PDB file of C-alpha atoms in Angstrom:
ATOM      1  CA  UNK A 217     -32.139 -20.352-125.424  1.00  0.00           C
ATOM      2  CA  UNK A 218     -28.407 -20.123-124.659  1.00  0.00           C
ATOM      3  CA  UNK A 219     -26.948 -16.812-122.837  1.00  0.00           C
ATOM      4  CA  UNK A 220     -24.422 -15.815-125.642  1.00  0.00           C
ATOM      5  CA  UNK A 221     -27.806 -16.097-128.050  1.00  0.00           C
ATOM      6  CA  UNK A 222     -29.526 -13.606-125.901  1.00  0.00           C
ATOM      7  CA  UNK A 223     -26.799 -11.721-125.591  1.00  0.00           C
ATOM      8  CA  UNK A 224     -26.411 -11.634-129.680  1.00  0.00           C
ATOM      9  CA  UNK A 225     -29.995 -10.932-130.280  1.00  0.00           C
ATOM     10  CA  UNK A 226     -29.815  -7.707-127.256  1.00  0.00           C
ATOM     11  CA  UNK A 227     -26.734  -6.467-129.455  1.00  0.00           C
ATOM     12  CA  UNK A 228     -28.427  -6.791-132.597  1.00  0.00           C
ATOM     13  CA  UNK A 229     -31.553  -5.008-131.251  1.00  0.00           C
ATOM     14  CA  UNK A 230     -29.361  -2.113-129.947  1.00  0.00           C
ATOM     15  CA  UNK A 231     -27.657  -1.876-133.065  1.00  0.00           C
ATOM     16  CA  UNK A 232     -30.734  -1.468-135.018  1.00  0.00           C
ATOM     17  CA  UNK A 233     -32.109   0.948-132.227  1.00  0.00           C
ATOM     18  CA  UNK A 234     -28.829   2.857-132.541  1.00  0.00           C
ATOM     19  CA  UNK A 235     -29.053   3.287-136.457  1.00  0.00           C
ATOM     20  CA  UNK A 236     -32.930   3.959-136.465  1.00  0.00           C
ATOM     21  CA  UNK A 237     -32.000   6.612-134.021  1.00  0.00           C
ATOM     22  CA  UNK A 238     -29.077   8.595-136.069  1.00  0.00           C
ATOM     23  CA  UNK A 239     -31.468   8.573-138.642  1.00  0.00           C
ATOM     24  CA  UNK A 240     -34.232   9.992-136.600  1.00  0.00           C
ATOM     25  CA  UNK A 241     -32.243  12.582-135.445  1.00  0.00           C
ATOM     26  CA  UNK A 242     -30.856  13.413-138.793  1.00  0.00           C
ATOM     27  CA  UNK A 243     -34.067  14.539-140.261  1.00  0.00           C
ATOM     28  CA  UNK A 244     -34.562  11.522-142.185  1.00  0.00           C
ATOM     29  CA  UNK A 245     -37.530  10.237-140.438  1.00  0.00           C
ATOM     30  CA  UNK A 246     -40.337  12.130-142.688  1.00  0.00           C
ATOM     31  CA  UNK A 247     -42.440   9.678-144.390  1.00  0.00           C
ATOM     32  CA  UNK A 248     -43.050  12.079-147.611  1.00  0.00           C
ATOM     33  CA  UNK A 249     -39.365  11.586-148.282  1.00  0.00           C
ATOM     34  CA  UNK A 250     -37.962   8.807-149.197  1.00  0.00           C
ATOM     35  CA  UNK A 251     -33.784   8.436-148.309  1.00  0.00           C
ATOM     36  CA  UNK A 252     -31.755   5.884-148.906  1.00  0.00           C
ATOM     37  CA  UNK A 253     -29.227   4.983-146.103  1.00  0.00           C
ATOM     38  CA  UNK A 254     -25.790   3.327-147.481  1.00  0.00           C
ATOM     39  CA  UNK A 255     -24.483   1.255-144.538  1.00  0.00           C
ATOM     40  CA  UNK A 256     -20.854  -0.084-145.121  1.00  0.00           C
ATOM     41  CA  UNK A 257     -20.030  -3.653-143.956  1.00  0.00           C
ATOM     42  CA  UNK A 258     -17.532  -6.463-144.115  1.00  0.00           C
ATOM     43  CA  UNK A 259     -17.275  -9.857-143.379  1.00  0.00           C
ATOM     44  CA  UNK A 260     -17.265  -9.739-139.696  1.00  0.00           C
ATOM     45  CA  UNK A 261     -19.506  -8.325-136.866  1.00  0.00           C
ATOM     46  CA  UNK A 262     -23.200  -7.687-136.198  1.00  0.00           C
ATOM     47  CA  UNK A 263     -23.670  -5.655-139.432  1.00  0.00           C
ATOM     48  CA  UNK A 264     -23.525  -8.782-141.999  1.00  0.00           C
ATOM     49  CA  UNK A 265     -26.092 -10.591-139.628  1.00  0.00           C
ATOM     50  CA  UNK A 266     -28.281  -7.682-139.529  1.00  0.00           C
ATOM     51  CA  UNK A 267     -28.281  -7.447-143.295  1.00  0.00           C
ATOM     52  CA  UNK A 268     -29.453 -11.144-143.533  1.00  0.00           C
ATOM     53  CA  UNK A 269     -31.877 -10.858-141.248  1.00  0.00           C
ATOM     54  CA  UNK A 270     -33.315  -7.794-143.090  1.00  0.00           C
ATOM     55  CA  UNK A 271     -34.909  -6.393-139.767  1.00  0.00           C
ATOM     56  CA  UNK A 272     -33.143  -3.027-140.118  1.00  0.00           C
ATOM     57  CA  UNK A 273     -35.183  -2.414-143.559  1.00  0.00           C
ATOM     58  CA  UNK A 274     -38.466  -3.190-142.033  1.00  0.00           C
ATOM     59  CA  UNK A 275     -37.705  -0.949-139.345  1.00  0.00           C
ATOM     60  CA  UNK A 276     -36.418   2.317-141.313  1.00  0.00           C
ATOM     61  CA  UNK A 277     -38.980   1.383-144.262  1.00  0.00           C
ATOM     62  CA  UNK A 278     -41.540   2.933-141.972  1.00  0.00           C
ATOM     63  CA  UNK A 279     -39.764   6.118-141.517  1.00  0.00           C
ATOM     64  CA  UNK A 280     -39.335   6.355-145.326  1.00  0.00           C
ATOM     65  CA  UNK A 281     -35.629   5.180-145.570  1.00  0.00           C
ATOM     66  CA  UNK A 282     -34.608   2.850-147.751  1.00  0.00           C
ATOM     67  CA  UNK A 283     -31.265   0.924-146.778  1.00  0.00           C
ATOM     68  CA  UNK A 284     -28.394  -0.054-149.230  1.00  0.00           C
ATOM     69  CA  UNK A 285     -25.290  -2.026-148.133  1.00  0.00           C
ATOM     70  CA  UNK A 286     -22.191  -1.819-149.367  1.00  0.00           C
ATOM     71  CA  UNK A 287     -19.331  -4.239-149.082  1.00  0.00           C
ATOM     72  CA  UNK A 288     -15.611  -3.349-148.120  1.00  0.00           C
ATOM     73  CA  UNK A 289     -12.961  -5.979-147.956  1.00  0.00           C
ATOM     74  CA  UNK A 290     -11.866  -4.264-144.588  1.00  0.00           C
ATOM     75  CA  UNK A 291     -12.271  -1.678-141.910  1.00  0.00           C
ATOM     76  CA  UNK A 292      -9.654   0.960-143.522  1.00  0.00           C
ATOM     77  CA  UNK A 293     -11.320   0.795-146.708  1.00  0.00           C
ATOM     78  CA  UNK A 294     -15.052   1.043-145.474  1.00  0.00           C
ATOM     79  CA  UNK A 295     -13.766   4.120-142.924  1.00  0.00           C
ATOM     80  CA  UNK A 296     -12.423   5.780-146.338  1.00  0.00           C
ATOM     81  CA  UNK A 297     -15.884   5.468-148.009  1.00  0.00           C
ATOM     82  CA  UNK A 298     -17.197   7.027-144.943  1.00  0.00           C
ATOM     83  CA  UNK A 299     -15.097   9.709-145.108  1.00  0.00           C
ATOM     84  CA  UNK A 300     -15.520  10.397-148.955  1.00  0.00           C
ATOM     85  CA  UNK A 301     -19.062   9.886-148.175  1.00  0.00           C
ATOM     86  CA  UNK A 302     -19.985   6.778-150.318  1.00  0.00           C
ATOM     87  CA  UNK A 303     -21.669   5.258-146.979  1.00  0.00           C
ATOM     88  CA  UNK A 304     -23.234   7.076-143.713  1.00  0.00           C
ATOM     89  CA  UNK A 305     -22.951   4.278-141.287  1.00  0.00           C
ATOM     90  CA  UNK A 306     -20.594   1.440-141.145  1.00  0.00           C
ATOM     91  CA  UNK A 307     -18.664  -1.071-138.356  1.00  0.00           C
ATOM     92  CA  UNK A 308     -15.128  -1.586-138.179  1.00  0.00           C
ATOM     93  CA  UNK A 309     -12.500  -2.814-135.317  1.00  0.00           C
ATOM     94  CA  UNK A 310     -10.778  -0.333-133.247  1.00  0.00           C
ATOM     95  CA  UNK A 311      -7.879   0.349-134.875  1.00  0.00           C
ATOM     96  CA  UNK A 312      -9.111   1.513-138.106  1.00  0.00           C
ATOM     97  CA  UNK A 313     -10.859   4.404-136.734  1.00  0.00           C
ATOM     98  CA  UNK A 314      -7.992   5.432-134.714  1.00  0.00           C
ATOM     99  CA  UNK A 315      -6.076   5.771-137.955  1.00  0.00           C
ATOM    100  CA  UNK A 316      -8.501   7.474-139.731  1.00  0.00           C
ATOM    101  CA  UNK A 317      -9.171   9.885-137.104  1.00  0.00           C
ATOM    102  CA  UNK A 318      -5.190  10.416-137.084  1.00  0.00           C
ATOM    103  CA  UNK A 319      -5.580  11.498-140.995  1.00  0.00           C
ATOM    104  CA  UNK A 320      -8.418  14.143-139.879  1.00  0.00           C
ATOM    105  CA  UNK A 321     -11.633  12.039-140.571  1.00  0.00           C
ATOM    106  CA  UNK A 322     -14.967  13.090-139.705  1.00  0.00           C
ATOM    107  CA  UNK A 323     -16.257  10.404-138.118  1.00  0.00           C
ATOM    108  CA  UNK A 324     -18.671   9.793-134.834  1.00  0.00           C
ATOM    109  CA  UNK A 325     -18.992   6.527-132.943  1.00  0.00           C
ATOM    110  CA  UNK A 326     -22.383   5.656-132.140  1.00  0.00           C
ATOM    111  CA  UNK A 327     -21.970   2.183-130.650  1.00  0.00           C
ATOM    112  CA  UNK A 328     -19.382  -0.552-129.656  1.00  0.00           C
ATOM    113  CA  UNK A 329     -19.369  -4.093-129.191  1.00  0.00           C
ATOM    114  CA  UNK A 330     -16.863  -6.419-126.720  1.00  0.00           C
ATOM    115  CA  UNK A 331     -13.397  -7.376-128.172  1.00  0.00           C
ATOM    116  CA  UNK A 332     -12.917 -10.750-129.580  1.00  0.00           C
ATOM    117  CA  UNK A 333      -9.181 -11.201-129.038  1.00  0.00           C
ATOM    118  CA  UNK A 334      -9.388 -14.847-130.439  1.00  0.00           C
ATOM    119  CA  UNK A 335     -10.783 -13.913-133.767  1.00  0.00           C
ATOM    120  CA  UNK A 336      -7.914 -12.627-135.020  1.00  0.00           C
ATOM    121  CA  UNK A 337      -4.130 -14.366-135.292  1.00  0.00           C
ATOM    122  CA  UNK A 338      -0.668 -14.400-137.270  1.00  0.00           C
ATOM    123  CA  UNK A 339      -0.870 -17.948-138.971  1.00  0.00           C
ATOM    124  CA  UNK A 340       1.648 -19.949-141.345  1.00  0.00           C
ATOM    125  CA  UNK A 341       0.925 -22.846-142.983  1.00  0.00           C
ATOM    126  CA  UNK A 342       1.272 -26.264-141.579  1.00  0.00           C
ATOM    127  CA  UNK A 343       4.379 -27.345-143.632  1.00  0.00           C
ATOM    128  CA  UNK A 344       5.957 -24.088-142.469  1.00  0.00           C
ATOM    129  CA  UNK A 345       9.328 -24.070-140.639  1.00  0.00           C
ATOM    130  CA  UNK A 346       8.284 -20.624-138.658  1.00  0.00           C
ATOM    131  CA  UNK A 347       8.001 -22.360-135.177  1.00  0.00           C
ATOM    132  CA  UNK A 348       8.382 -19.053-133.177  1.00  0.00           C
ATOM    133  CA  UNK A 349       8.203 -15.158-133.428  1.00  0.00           C
ATOM    134  CA  UNK A 350      11.698 -15.081-133.640  1.00  0.00           C
ATOM    135  CA  UNK A 351      11.499 -17.060-136.716  1.00  0.00           C
ATOM    136  CA  UNK A 352       9.887 -14.476-138.676  1.00  0.00           C
ATOM    137  CA  UNK A 353      12.559 -12.402-138.985  1.00  0.00           C
ATOM    138  CA  UNK A 354      13.350 -11.475-142.726  1.00  0.00           C
ATOM    139  CA  UNK A 355       9.849 -13.407-143.929  1.00  0.00           C
ATOM    140  CA  UNK A 356       7.063 -11.977-145.735  1.00  0.00           C
ATOM    141  CA  UNK A 357       4.221 -10.850-143.914  1.00  0.00           C
ATOM    142  CA  UNK A 358       0.690 -10.382-145.216  1.00  0.00           C
ATOM    143  CA  UNK A 359      -1.747  -7.978-143.855  1.00  0.00           C
ATOM    144  CA  UNK A 360      -4.590  -5.369-144.404  1.00  0.00           C
ATOM    145  CA  UNK A 361      -2.835  -1.861-143.785  1.00  0.00           C
ATOM    146  CA  UNK A 362      -4.420   0.251-141.236  1.00  0.00           C
ATOM    147  CA  UNK A 363      -6.473  -2.722-139.656  1.00  0.00           C
ATOM    148  CA  UNK A 364      -6.470  -4.588-136.312  1.00  0.00           C
ATOM    149  CA  UNK A 365      -4.107  -7.109-137.507  1.00  0.00           C
ATOM    150  CA  UNK A 366      -1.837  -4.505-138.567  1.00  0.00           C
ATOM    151  CA  UNK A 367      -1.769  -3.264-135.155  1.00  0.00           C
ATOM    152  CA  UNK A 368      -1.758  -6.991-133.590  1.00  0.00           C
ATOM    153  CA  UNK A 369       1.525  -7.130-135.448  1.00  0.00           C
ATOM    154  CA  UNK A 370       3.086  -4.304-134.139  1.00  0.00           C
ATOM    155  CA  UNK A 371       2.765  -5.623-130.721  1.00  0.00           C
ATOM    156  CA  UNK A 372       3.458  -9.155-131.485  1.00  0.00           C
ATOM    157  CA  UNK A 373       6.927  -8.107-132.648  1.00  0.00           C
ATOM    158  CA  UNK A 374       7.500  -5.797-129.926  1.00  0.00           C
ATOM    159  CA  UNK A 375       6.820  -8.389-127.414  1.00  0.00           C
ATOM    160  CA  UNK A 376       9.217 -10.141-129.059  1.00  0.00           C
ATOM    161  CA  UNK A 377      11.848  -7.674-129.208  1.00  0.00           C
ATOM    162  CA  UNK A 378      11.712  -7.257-133.123  1.00  0.00           C
ATOM    163  CA  UNK A 379      10.839  -4.054-135.218  1.00  0.00           C
ATOM    164  CA  UNK A 380       8.731  -3.454-138.585  1.00  0.00           C
ATOM    165  CA  UNK A 381      12.127  -3.370-140.016  1.00  0.00           C
ATOM    166  CA  UNK A 382      12.708  -6.772-139.104  1.00  0.00           C
ATOM    167  CA  UNK A 383      10.177  -8.470-141.439  1.00  0.00           C
ATOM    168  CA  UNK A 384       8.841  -7.515-145.166  1.00  0.00           C
ATOM    169  CA  UNK A 385       5.238  -6.530-145.145  1.00  0.00           C
ATOM    170  CA  UNK A 386       3.267  -7.187-147.823  1.00  0.00           C
ATOM    171  CA  UNK A 387       0.130  -4.992-147.754  1.00  0.00           C
ATOM    172  CA  UNK A 388      -3.192  -6.859-149.316  1.00  0.00           C
ATOM    173  CA  UNK A 389      -6.872  -6.941-148.572  1.00  0.00           C
ATOM    174  CA  UNK A 390      -7.765 -10.339-147.148  1.00  0.00           C
ATOM    175  CA  UNK A 391      -9.037 -11.960-150.275  1.00  0.00           C
ATOM    176  CA  UNK A 392      -5.498 -11.153-152.109  1.00  0.00           C
ATOM    177  CA  UNK A 393      -3.692 -12.005-148.981  1.00  0.00           C
ATOM    178  CA  UNK A 394      -5.305 -15.511-148.538  1.00  0.00           C
ATOM    179  CA  UNK A 395      -4.443 -16.045-152.653  1.00  0.00           C
ATOM    180  CA  UNK A 396      -0.807 -15.197-151.460  1.00  0.00           C
ATOM    181  CA  UNK A 397      -0.337 -17.195-148.446  1.00  0.00           C
ATOM    182  CA  UNK A 398      -1.741 -20.291-149.958  1.00  0.00           C
ATOM    183  CA  UNK A 399       0.299 -20.115-153.000  1.00  0.00           C
ATOM    184  CA  UNK A 400       3.576 -19.503-150.867  1.00  0.00           C
ATOM    185  CA  UNK A 401       4.238 -16.062-151.910  1.00  0.00           C
ATOM    186  CA  UNK A 402       4.237 -14.818-148.212  1.00  0.00           C
ATOM    187  CA  UNK A 403       5.188 -16.685-145.306  1.00  0.00           C
ATOM    188  CA  UNK A 404       2.746 -15.889-142.926  1.00  0.00           C
ATOM    189  CA  UNK A 405      -0.437 -13.541-142.544  1.00  0.00           C
ATOM    190  CA  UNK A 406      -1.882 -11.635-139.919  1.00  0.00           C
ATOM    191  CA  UNK A 407      -5.676 -12.323-140.229  1.00  0.00           C
ATOM    192  CA  UNK A 408      -9.380 -12.012-138.543  1.00  0.00           C
ATOM    193  CA  UNK A 409     -12.542 -14.080-138.818  1.00  0.00           C
ATOM    194  CA  UNK A 410     -14.219 -15.218-140.868  1.00  0.00           C
ATOM    195  CA  UNK A 411     -10.957 -15.185-143.171  1.00  0.00           C
ATOM    196  CA  UNK A 412      -8.653 -16.943-140.257  1.00  0.00           C
ATOM    197  CA  UNK A 413     -11.665 -19.608-139.581  1.00  0.00           C
ATOM    198  CA  UNK A 414     -11.676 -20.447-143.349  1.00  0.00           C
ATOM    199  CA  UNK A 415      -7.702 -20.677-143.619  1.00  0.00           C
TER     200      UNK A 415
END
């Protein structure tokens, strides 16, 4: 078994244990009561894999807890769902919780995972005349507001002596941003996997 597979299994097991522990501490372990745990997920990270395997449902069912998976387009939307109580647990990148905490959201960190810097990028179409970051000046760039890629764009601009006011930001969730990118309605797209890989 490859070392990366072993690490992934260990992370998944640790996350399952963390979620089960949260449920036990919150008093949801009584077998005579049936409780539903709404878990927010997006198309990124460990939770979609945990959802697909069904192992969390098996473990929590023994504690009288049913699991309901709620999909969100991105971390900021997921954290808003957490803030308003439509989900009790979720996974997001490092930037969305910072924005959420700045807005006085009531959230608690229960686990983290290593960063994945190659899983997000600023991309242009193959036939684009944009060849450098400087060429972005005056261009329309799509991104999900308040996400990791929002922060990535700010850092890329800063590193190249540009300001946010030098470009036109188009705030769109991933599916809408992809459609805009593919039809040429925006000049660039700042996005993460699996949308990045698909593009």
